[in-house]
Short mmCIF file of C-alpha atoms in Angstrom, two decimals:
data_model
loop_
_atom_site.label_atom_id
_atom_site.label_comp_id
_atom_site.label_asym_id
_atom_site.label_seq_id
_atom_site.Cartn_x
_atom_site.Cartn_y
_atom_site.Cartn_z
CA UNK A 1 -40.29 53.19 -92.38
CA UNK A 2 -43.60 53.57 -90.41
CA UNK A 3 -43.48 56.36 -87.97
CA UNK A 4 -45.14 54.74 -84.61
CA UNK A 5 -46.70 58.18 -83.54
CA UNK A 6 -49.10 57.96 -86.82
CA UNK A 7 -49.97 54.65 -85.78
CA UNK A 8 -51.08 55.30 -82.39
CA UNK A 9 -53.66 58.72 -83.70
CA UNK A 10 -55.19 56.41 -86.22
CA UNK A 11 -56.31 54.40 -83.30
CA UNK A 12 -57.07 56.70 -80.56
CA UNK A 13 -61.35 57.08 -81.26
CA UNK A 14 -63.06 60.61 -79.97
CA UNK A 15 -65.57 59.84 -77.15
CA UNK A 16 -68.15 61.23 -75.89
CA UNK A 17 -68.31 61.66 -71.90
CA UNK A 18 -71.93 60.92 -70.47
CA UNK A 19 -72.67 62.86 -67.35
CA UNK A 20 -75.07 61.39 -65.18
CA UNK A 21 -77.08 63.79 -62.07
CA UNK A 22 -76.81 61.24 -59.20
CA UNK A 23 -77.93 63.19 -55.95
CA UNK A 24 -76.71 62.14 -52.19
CA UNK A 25 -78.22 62.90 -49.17
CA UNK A 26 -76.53 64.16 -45.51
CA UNK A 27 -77.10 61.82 -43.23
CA UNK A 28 -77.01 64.29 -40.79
CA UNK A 29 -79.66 66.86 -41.72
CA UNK A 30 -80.97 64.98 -44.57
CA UNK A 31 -80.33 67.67 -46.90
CA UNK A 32 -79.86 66.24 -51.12
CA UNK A 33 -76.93 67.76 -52.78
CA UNK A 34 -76.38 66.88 -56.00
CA UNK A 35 -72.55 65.69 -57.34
CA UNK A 36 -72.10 68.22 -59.91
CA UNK A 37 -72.43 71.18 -56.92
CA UNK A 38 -70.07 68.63 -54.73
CA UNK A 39 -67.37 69.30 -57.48
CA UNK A 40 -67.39 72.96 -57.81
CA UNK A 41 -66.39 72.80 -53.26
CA UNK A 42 -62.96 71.97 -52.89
CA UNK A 43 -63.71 69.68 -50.17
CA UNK A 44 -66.85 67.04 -49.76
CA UNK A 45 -68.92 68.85 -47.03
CA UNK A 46 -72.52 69.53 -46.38
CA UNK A 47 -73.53 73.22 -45.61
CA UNK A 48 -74.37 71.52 -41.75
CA UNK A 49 -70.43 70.59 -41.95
CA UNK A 50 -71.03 67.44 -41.78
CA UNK A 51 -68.96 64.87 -44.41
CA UNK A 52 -71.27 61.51 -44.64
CA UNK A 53 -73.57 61.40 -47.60
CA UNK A 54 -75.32 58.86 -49.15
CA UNK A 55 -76.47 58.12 -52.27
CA UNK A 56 -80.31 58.36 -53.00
CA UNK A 57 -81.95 55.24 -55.06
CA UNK A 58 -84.36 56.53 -57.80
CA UNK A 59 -87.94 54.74 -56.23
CA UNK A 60 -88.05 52.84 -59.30
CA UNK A 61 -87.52 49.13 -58.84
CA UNK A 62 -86.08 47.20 -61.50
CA UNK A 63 -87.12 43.20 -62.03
CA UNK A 64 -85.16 41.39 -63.41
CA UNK A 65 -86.44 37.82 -64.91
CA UNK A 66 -84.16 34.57 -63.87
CA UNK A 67 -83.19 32.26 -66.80
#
């Protein structure tokens, strides 16, 4: 008899979590917070209390060739 349990852990792969550092800007005062210090608050806010952020493009522009 095959035990299902043994089944399943022969399966189940160990991976490796990538982190990325993507940074966001207030709109209000403009100030760039980055998402690993908007984890540690227990709310989304900016120090200015505002809650609106959004999320700064890297000023490289990528072309991409058409087929």
């Amino acid at each position: 008899m095959i035990n299902m349990a043994e089944e399943i852990t022969d399966e189940v792969e160990e991976t490796s979590v990538e982190t990325f550092e993507v940074n966001y800007a207030c709109l209000r005062c403009g100030t760039i917070v980055s998402n690993t210090e908007l984890s540690r608050l227990p709310e989304i806010k900016c120090i200015c209390g505002f809650r609106v952020f959004t999320k700064v493009r890297p000023p490289v522009v990528k072309t991409v060739k058409a087929i």
